[in-house]
Each structure stands twice: as structure tokens, then as C-alpha cells.
Amino acid sequence: MRYFFITIFVFCLFVFYQGLKKNPRDIPSNLISQEIPEFYISSFNGPNLSHIDLKKDEIKIVNFFASWCPPCTVEHKQLQSLSKKVTTYGIAKKNKNKDLSKWLGKLGNPYKNIGMDYEGLVSIEWGVYALPETFLIDKNGIIKYKHVGPIMQRDLEKLENLIRKLR
Amino acid sequence: MKYIILFLNIFFVNANAIEPNEILENKKLENIAREIGKELRCLVCQNEDIQNSNADIAKDLRTLVRKKLSEGQSKNEIIKYIHSRYGDFVLFSPPLRIDTLGLWALPILFFFVLTFLFFRKR
């Protein structure tokens, strides 16, 4: 009986130790391997943006951001470099056109088209819970990967590899 | 007496983060919205429901719940929709599935094992 308890104790210790390695802020996306959700929103610098635009036969990234979000400013440089390799769409959450225009004027515009999610409902449709979040979408409009938080220099290689694999 | 009740309110009143402009005029729907709010976890807070959280995402979810209720959707439909977007993490009680069976079964199993060990004859 004593060995039975020792086994259970060691097993629990192992499970809890594995749990310590996990990041509690990492929430797996429910939309991976699924089609992009339906949405229609007005656009900042072009025609309206909808899920139909994102189903076009090309690999693309969709970046949820806002000019009022400091980590979005941090990732902007990396996004500029990614946009040279893959079509980049933006969805600005609760952003005023005036503020966005000023922000893009200062930092540059890596986006092919920017959807304006004034109420934050499109972000919920995509399961976004914090800004910035970036989705990688394949040629068939299927979500392949989600990056939560700013894309840093060290994340670029991983993202570029994923894009290469999808080609 | 008045002051005692006011003082006790500080400790016992059911505080929540709902802002006046969020509240629905239809009391029945508002009550359902609050029930839903207590079942959904705020995604960026530490174990807080969306009813009691001031986070931006919690406010957005409260607004969405009320919008969908006003459109005639039921409590289950709304919870199912939000679950489909954010996964199990958004629910306070995880659904009973094969991969979550351990969560539900282990406490019961432990209860029986410990009861057995406690009462067995030495």
C-alpha cells in the first residue's frame, strides 16, 4: 500500500511539474484549422473588407491592432518586414480614423487593406482577446496559426518558416 | 440602523462592473444576461467572470451578450457561440468530454478510494 501512495505522489509531482512549464496566458485558439469567420466591415483606405477578400487564392496574414496599443507600435517594424513577403491585412480595433491616419503616417503602412472594427465585434468573431494578435491564413482561407502578442525579431523566423511551408 | 445597513453593504453587496448604459430595459433579458455573465470567464483576468471585470474584452462580451439576447437568441445559443470562439477556457465549468473526463471523474474516484482506505478493517 505504501508503494501505491508513493507512485501516486510521484505521478502527481510529475504532472504538476509539467504544468509549471505552461504559460497561463497562452489560450489555444479554437479557430485553428477552421475557415475564417464571416464578417463585413468598412475599410480605412480602400473598399470594404470582408471574409471573401481573405479567401482569395494567396497566403496572407491578418493582424488585429490599434494605434492606441503600445505593443502594436513595438511590432510594427517586424510587420513591415513580413509584409514584403506575404500579403498583410489589418483589422483596427476601436480606432478612430484620425488617430490611425496619424499613426500610419508616422510609422508607415504595411497593410494592403485595413478593416475598421469600431465596436470590437469582429475581434470577438475571430476569438481575439488581447492586442495585437496575428493570424496566418492559407490559400484556401483556413486559419493555420495564431500569434498572440507583438511579433518580435525572434518570432520572425518561425513565422517565415510557416509561410514557406504553406507555399 | 440605516447606517449599519449601509456599512454592511460594503461587504455583502453583489458588486459588478456593469455600466449603466449597458443595462437592458427588459428586466427579464437583463437577468438572463447577468446569468450568462457569471458563467463566462474574463479571458485576460485572473479567474474573474465577465460580470465583475472591468477589462475591455469583458465589456465587449457583455455588450455582445445583450445584443444577441435582444435579437432573440437563447442563453444556450449565446454561450455556445462564445465557446466556439474562445474555447473551453471561457467557460467556468468545462464540458464533459472524453478529454475532460479526468477533471470530472478523478475527484469522485479519490473520494471513494479515500473512504475505502479510511473505513477498511486494519
Coordinates of N, CA and C in Angstrom, one line a residue, chain A residues 1 5 27 30-31 37 93-94 121 123-125 127-129, chain B residues 43-44 56-57 60 64 67 81 83-87 89 117:
Chain A
M1 N 0.8 -1.2 0.0 CA 0.0 0.0 0.0 C 0.9 1.3 0.0
F5 N 0.9 4.6 -2.7 CA 0.8 6.1 -2.4 C 2.0 6.8 -3.0
I27 N -3.7 31.0 -24.4 CA -5.0 30.4 -24.6 C -5.1 29.8 -26.0
N30 N -9.4 28.5 -30.8 CA -10.4 27.5 -31.2 C -10.6 27.5 -32.7
L31 N -10.0 28.5 -33.4 CA -10.3 28.6 -34.8 C -9.2 28.0 -35.7
P37 N -13.8 33.3 -40.1 CA -15.2 33.6 -39.8 C -15.8 34.7 -40.7
K93 N -8.9 47.7 -34.1 CA -10.0 47.6 -33.1 C -10.2 48.9 -32.4
K94 N -11.5 49.3 -32.4 CA -11.9 50.5 -31.7 C -10.9 51.7 -31.9
L121 N -16.7 43.9 -32.4 CA -17.4 42.7 -32.5 C -16.7 41.7 -33.5
S123 N -13.6 41.4 -33.8 CA -12.5 40.8 -33.0 C -13.0 39.6 -32.2
I124 N -14.2 39.7 -31.6 CA -14.8 38.6 -30.9 C -15.1 37.5 -31.8
E125 N -15.6 37.8 -33.0 CA -15.8 36.8 -34.1 C -14.6 35.9 -34.4
G127 N -12.2 35.5 -32.1 CA -11.6 35.0 -30.9 C -10.4 35.8 -30.4
V128 N -10.4 37.1 -30.7 CA -9.3 37.9 -30.3 C -9.5 38.4 -28.8
Y129 N -8.5 38.2 -27.9 CA -8.8 38.7 -26.6 C -7.8 39.7 -26.1
Chain B
L43 N -11.2 36.7 -20.2 CA -10.0 36.0 -20.8 C -8.7 36.6 -20.3
V44 N -8.7 37.8 -19.9 CA -7.4 38.4 -19.5 C -7.2 38.7 -18.0
D56 N -11.5 45.4 -21.0 CA -12.1 45.8 -22.2 C -12.9 44.7 -22.9
I57 N -12.2 43.5 -22.9 CA -12.8 42.3 -23.5 C -14.1 41.9 -22.8
D60 N -16.8 44.1 -23.8 CA -17.2 43.8 -25.2 C -18.1 42.6 -25.2
L64 N -22.0 42.2 -26.3 CA -22.4 41.2 -27.3 C -23.5 40.3 -26.8
K67 N -26.7 42.2 -26.9 CA -27.1 42.4 -28.3 C -27.8 41.2 -28.8
Y81 N -22.0 30.1 -28.9 CA -21.3 31.0 -29.8 C -19.9 31.4 -29.2
H83 N -18.3 30.1 -26.7 CA -17.5 28.9 -26.5 C -16.8 28.6 -27.9
S84 N -17.5 28.7 -29.0 CA -16.9 28.3 -30.3 C -15.8 29.3 -30.7
R85 N -15.8 30.5 -30.2 CA -14.8 31.5 -30.5 C -13.6 31.4 -29.5
Y86 N -13.8 31.1 -28.2 CA -12.7 31.2 -27.3 C -12.4 29.9 -26.6
G87 N -13.1 28.8 -26.9 CA -12.7 27.5 -26.4 C -13.2 27.3 -25.0
F89 N -11.6 27.6 -22.2 CA -11.1 28.5 -21.2 C -12.2 29.5 -20.8
L117 N -10.2 3.4 2.1 CA -9.0 3.3 2.9 C -9.3 3.7 4.4

